[in-house]
Amino acid sequence: MSSETITITDNRTGATYELPVQYSTIRAGDLRKIKVTPDEFGMMTYDPGYDNTASCKSRITFIDGDKGILEYRGYPIEQLAEKSSFLEVAYLLIYGELPTKAQLATWEFEVMHHTFLHENMTDLFRAFRYDAHPMGMLISALAFMSTLHKEAGQVEDAAVRQKQVFRLLGKLPTVAAFAYRTRIGRPFNYPRSELGYAENFLYMLDYMQQSNYQVNPVLAKALDVLFILHADHEQNASTSVMRSIGSAHADPYSAMAGAAAALFGPRHGGANEAVIKMLTEIADAKQVPTYVERVKKGEFRLMGFGHRVYKNYDPRAKIIKKIAYDVFGVTGTNPLIDVAVALEEVALNDEYFIARKLYPNVDFYSGIIYQAMRFPPDMFTVLFTLGRAPGWLAQWLEMITDPEQKIARPRQVYLGHDTRDYVPMEMRG
Ligand code: CMC
């Protein structure tokens, strides 16, 4: 065997095992050779939350959490945020290379010409109660779409997969806008495919028959950059769900409904909504030290802080903080920014946060921008979903076409009862 191996000695038996190492990784299946008796199952790893387990080989997104680096297909997020557009980044994530001018034009045309929803979906939105959370509506709409596009289940057919990519990217902003309009009791605006991606979305949200209506270009640009920043983040909870459901060869609408449900959680994409609740509760920068003390006592977590991977400033948070001031130039400032800046300053200088390497993450400032743009807090995670969709699709396509992938099926360490006999009701305590 080459020197790229690791030798493990089992102190229970004295046996040694030489296992191959590739990419600083051993194959978990190789551990199964390690046993005390021949009839036992063999060694596994125990890894709640998959903290240190690679479930796939990927060529899409690179993160160095200690250095605060994020790259899509090798391109630094800072350069993409400054120079690219969301649809170009979506193309990059999905196909692996930046498009030529002609490729980009075709791609934009295809996505923007898959924006209309089946009219039956308008009935779906009408079925929700007036106060339904838009994420609940979006998750339901994705599942509904799987009933409309039945061929989507042919996941081994590349042309069918491609069609669903256009549909999902094209229709999601319409779904999000319809959810919003339902929420505020206004009529739906149908998509306008000649507009830009973020521009069309803002139009569908806001248009009320005004003459000379125009989407503010600064706000459309800010939203486009925010979508870029959210576009992929390798094997996070929602992406793992997308891959996991996809590994069972469910159609991508069903897989994305699951991914969106994971994103909804306050420890994931729901954090931006939670940050606004927190900053509103603190209300005044003077209250920050008291609030931080309560966090340190373990009463609750500081939302928008900490990350499973980043143990440094989240590079997306730095870019977002800058965009906030561009948006305030149009909307006027959001008073919560002062509370956020004070909170960040106190936390970054506090031993509790330093020792645990807790820094602001992408959600810390995004909610403040969305609020300044007059999005209600329950729309924030919907915006995250629109941004993350190309990442989910890129990861799903990579998984489906990877010959090494199998149905996702983790093991467990069983600590329950040994076999026992059924106890009739009259004999139970
Ligand atoms: N506030 C206070 N303490 C924290 C926080 C926080 N936000 N995050 C982690 N800790 C502490 C935690 O209590 C633990 O302390 P101790 O070692 O004393 O028990 C230590 O830091 C490690 O925490 P962990 O839960 O083991 O870390 P994790 O990697 O499992 O959790 C996280 C990552 C994002 C779930 C967590 O940091 C968190 O709950 N943050 C707040 C929610 C949030 O902002 N989420 C958005 C993440 S970025 C966007 C996205 O991915 O969707």
Tab-separated table of N, CA, C and O and ligand atoms in Angstrom, residues 51 233 236 263 266-271 275 295 300-309 311 314 316 352-353 356 358 361-363 384 388, ligand 1:
chain	number	residue	atom	x	y	z
A	51	ASP	N	-20.981	16.641	11.653
A	51	ASP	CA	-19.992	17.677	11.920
A	51	ASP	C	-18.681	17.449	11.175
A	51	ASP	O	-17.988	18.383	10.792
A	233	HIS	N	-23.890	27.340	-0.481
A	233	HIS	CA	-23.040	27.319	0.700
A	233	HIS	C	-22.670	25.889	1.041
A	233	HIS	O	-22.746	25.472	2.190
A	236	ASN	N	-24.818	22.599	3.550
A	236	ASN	CA	-25.586	23.074	4.702
A	236	ASN	C	-26.851	22.225	4.873
A	236	ASN	O	-27.133	21.342	4.063
A	263	LEU	N	-34.684	25.161	5.383
A	263	LEU	CA	-34.205	26.551	5.413
A	263	LEU	C	-35.066	27.418	6.333
A	263	LEU	O	-34.594	28.388	6.918
A	266	PRO	N	-35.219	28.543	12.332
A	266	PRO	CA	-34.491	29.721	12.820
A	266	PRO	C	-32.989	29.512	13.021
A	266	PRO	O	-32.259	30.483	13.147
A	267	ARG	N	-32.545	28.258	13.015
A	267	ARG	CA	-31.084	28.063	13.114
A	267	ARG	C	-30.452	28.069	11.729
A	267	ARG	O	-29.236	27.921	11.587
A	268	HIS	N	-31.288	28.161	10.697
A	268	HIS	CA	-30.774	28.171	9.317
A	268	HIS	C	-31.284	29.472	8.684
A	268	HIS	O	-31.016	30.558	9.203
A	269	GLY	N	-32.056	29.401	7.605
A	269	GLY	CA	-32.467	30.620	6.898
A	269	GLY	C	-33.473	31.462	7.650
A	269	GLY	O	-33.672	32.639	7.314
A	270	GLY	N	-34.117	30.877	8.661
A	270	GLY	CA	-35.078	31.650	9.449
A	270	GLY	C	-34.399	32.629	10.390
A	270	GLY	O	-35.064	33.435	11.055
A	271	ALA	N	-33.060	32.597	10.442
A	271	ALA	CA	-32.348	33.451	11.408
A	271	ALA	C	-32.501	34.939	11.085
A	271	ALA	O	-32.527	35.765	11.988
A	275	VAL	N	-33.375	37.718	13.734
A	275	VAL	CA	-32.478	38.843	14.058
A	275	VAL	C	-33.297	40.120	14.231
A	275	VAL	O	-33.074	40.896	15.179
A	295	VAL	N	-27.366	36.519	27.026
A	295	VAL	CA	-26.915	35.492	26.066
A	295	VAL	C	-25.833	34.637	26.732
A	295	VAL	O	-25.857	33.398	26.660
A	300	PHE	N	-30.642	32.627	25.860
A	300	PHE	CA	-30.966	32.453	24.441
A	300	PHE	C	-29.695	32.718	23.642
A	300	PHE	O	-28.688	33.161	24.188
A	301	ARG	N	-29.776	32.462	22.323
A	301	ARG	CA	-28.620	32.698	21.459
A	301	ARG	C	-28.715	34.065	20.797
A	301	ARG	O	-29.814	34.584	20.612
A	302	LEU	N	-27.579	34.593	20.427
A	302	LEU	CA	-27.538	35.836	19.676
A	302	LEU	C	-27.800	35.469	18.224
A	302	LEU	O	-26.971	34.797	17.586
A	303	MET	N	-28.968	35.822	17.718
A	303	MET	CA	-29.306	35.411	16.355
A	303	MET	C	-28.451	36.193	15.352
A	303	MET	O	-28.111	37.351	15.583
A	304	GLY	N	-28.092	35.515	14.240
A	304	GLY	CA	-27.220	36.148	13.251
A	304	GLY	C	-25.750	36.063	13.636
A	304	GLY	O	-24.903	36.679	13.000
A	305	PHE	N	-25.464	35.309	14.693
A	305	PHE	CA	-24.079	35.111	15.131
A	305	PHE	C	-23.750	33.628	15.134
A	305	PHE	O	-24.602	32.797	15.469
A	306	GLY	N	-22.511	33.318	14.789
A	306	GLY	CA	-22.053	31.932	14.844
A	306	GLY	C	-22.357	31.203	13.556
A	306	GLY	O	-23.263	31.582	12.793
A	307	HIS	N	-21.559	30.196	13.278
A	307	HIS	CA	-21.754	29.403	12.067
A	307	HIS	C	-21.057	28.072	12.235
A	307	HIS	O	-19.997	28.010	12.846
A	308	ARG	N	-21.663	27.032	11.702
A	308	ARG	CA	-21.043	25.713	11.789
A	308	ARG	C	-19.664	25.695	11.111
A	308	ARG	O	-18.723	25.046	11.578
A	309	VAL	N	-19.523	26.446	10.020
A	309	VAL	CA	-18.279	26.385	9.246
A	309	VAL	C	-17.378	27.596	9.488
A	309	VAL	O	-16.177	27.455	9.670
A	311	LYS	N	-15.406	30.192	11.319
A	311	LYS	CA	-14.916	30.500	12.656
A	311	LYS	C	-14.157	31.825	12.554
A	311	LYS	O	-13.139	32.069	13.193
A	314	ASP	N	-17.920	36.059	8.604
A	314	ASP	CA	-18.547	35.524	7.391
A	314	ASP	C	-18.328	36.541	6.261
A	314	ASP	O	-18.755	37.689	6.373
A	316	ARG	N	-19.705	37.029	3.568
A	316	ARG	CA	-20.965	37.563	3.030
A	316	ARG	C	-21.483	38.692	3.915
A	316	ARG	O	-22.064	39.657	3.425
A	352	TYR	N	-16.578	35.652	25.756
A	352	TYR	CA	-17.487	34.527	25.453
A	352	TYR	C	-17.511	34.262	23.950
A	352	TYR	O	-17.383	33.126	23.498
A	353	PHE	N	-17.664	35.335	23.181
A	353	PHE	CA	-17.793	35.193	21.722
A	353	PHE	C	-16.434	34.930	21.080
A	353	PHE	O	-16.335	34.148	20.127
A	356	ARG	N	-15.413	31.259	21.561
A	356	ARG	CA	-16.210	30.325	20.740
A	356	ARG	C	-16.148	30.652	19.261
A	356	ARG	O	-16.831	30.021	18.453
A	358	LEU	N	-17.368	33.204	17.575
A	358	LEU	CA	-18.699	33.560	17.086
A	358	LEU	C	-18.639	34.956	16.459
A	358	LEU	O	-18.335	35.933	17.142
A	361	ASN	N	-22.938	36.413	11.005
A	361	ASN	CA	-23.079	35.613	9.785
A	361	ASN	C	-23.964	36.360	8.777
A	361	ASN	O	-24.386	37.488	9.024
A	362	VAL	N	-24.245	35.708	7.659
A	362	VAL	CA	-24.953	36.353	6.537
A	362	VAL	C	-26.284	36.961	6.966
A	362	VAL	O	-26.744	37.948	6.398
A	363	ASP	N	-26.898	36.366	7.996
A	363	ASP	CA	-28.236	36.807	8.382
A	363	ASP	C	-28.237	38.024	9.294
A	363	ASP	O	-29.298	38.579	9.570
A	384	PHE	N	-34.228	34.512	0.989
A	384	PHE	CA	-33.094	33.581	1.094
A	384	PHE	C	-33.327	32.396	0.151
A	384	PHE	O	-32.428	31.954	-0.578
A	388	ARG	N	-30.983	30.926	-2.792
A	388	ARG	CA	-30.350	29.614	-2.625
A	388	ARG	C	-30.763	28.603	-3.707
A	388	ARG	O	-30.078	27.593	-3.912
B	1	CMC	N1	-25.181	32.905	20.474
B	1	CMC	C1	-24.614	32.486	21.636
B	1	CMC	N2	-23.880	31.375	21.761
B	1	CMC	C2	-23.717	30.631	20.647
B	1	CMC	C3	-24.264	30.983	19.413
B	1	CMC	C4	-25.012	32.176	19.350
B	1	CMC	N3	-25.554	32.580	18.196
B	1	CMC	N4	-23.933	30.064	18.486
B	1	CMC	C5	-23.200	29.145	19.112
B	1	CMC	N5	-23.074	29.480	20.440
B	1	CMC	C6	-22.311	28.778	21.460
B	1	CMC	C7	-23.042	27.521	21.916
B	1	CMC	O1	-23.904	27.787	22.993
B	1	CMC	C8	-21.882	26.629	22.274
B	1	CMC	O2	-21.386	27.076	23.515
B	1	CMC	P1	-20.825	25.998	24.588
B	1	CMC	O3	-19.617	25.408	23.928
B	1	CMC	O4	-20.540	26.795	25.812
B	1	CMC	O5	-21.931	24.994	24.779
B	1	CMC	C9	-20.817	26.978	21.231
B	1	CMC	O6	-21.105	28.336	20.848
B	1	CMC	C10	-20.858	26.075	19.982
B	1	CMC	O7	-22.187	26.052	19.507
B	1	CMC	P2	-22.799	24.884	18.637
B	1	CMC	O8	-24.292	24.900	18.777
B	1	CMC	O9	-22.081	23.608	18.937
B	1	CMC	O10	-22.385	25.357	17.185
B	1	CMC	P3	-22.987	24.826	15.819
B	1	CMC	O11	-21.893	24.875	14.834
B	1	CMC	O12	-23.692	23.521	16.014
B	1	CMC	O13	-24.111	25.916	15.498
B	1	CMC	C11	-25.345	27.638	14.518
B	1	CMC	C12	-24.088	26.790	14.421
B	1	CMC	C13	-25.440	28.562	13.284
B	1	CMC	C14	-26.603	26.738	14.524
B	1	CMC	C15	-25.301	28.467	15.825
B	1	CMC	O14	-24.152	29.302	15.822
B	1	CMC	C16	-26.558	29.319	16.028
B	1	CMC	O15	-27.550	28.801	16.567
B	1	CMC	N6	-26.522	30.636	15.622
B	1	CMC	C17	-27.701	31.467	15.723
B	1	CMC	C18	-28.629	31.206	14.551
B	1	CMC	C19	-28.094	31.779	13.267
B	1	CMC	O16	-27.667	32.929	13.203
B	1	CMC	N7	-28.180	30.981	12.200
B	1	CMC	C20	-27.789	31.411	10.851
B	1	CMC	C21	-26.598	30.679	10.356
B	1	CMC	S1	-25.922	31.418	8.865
B	1	CMC	C22	-27.132	31.232	7.667
B	1	CMC	C23	-27.559	29.836	7.450
B	1	CMC	O17	-26.746	28.913	7.412
B	1	CMC	O18	-28.747	29.630	7.251
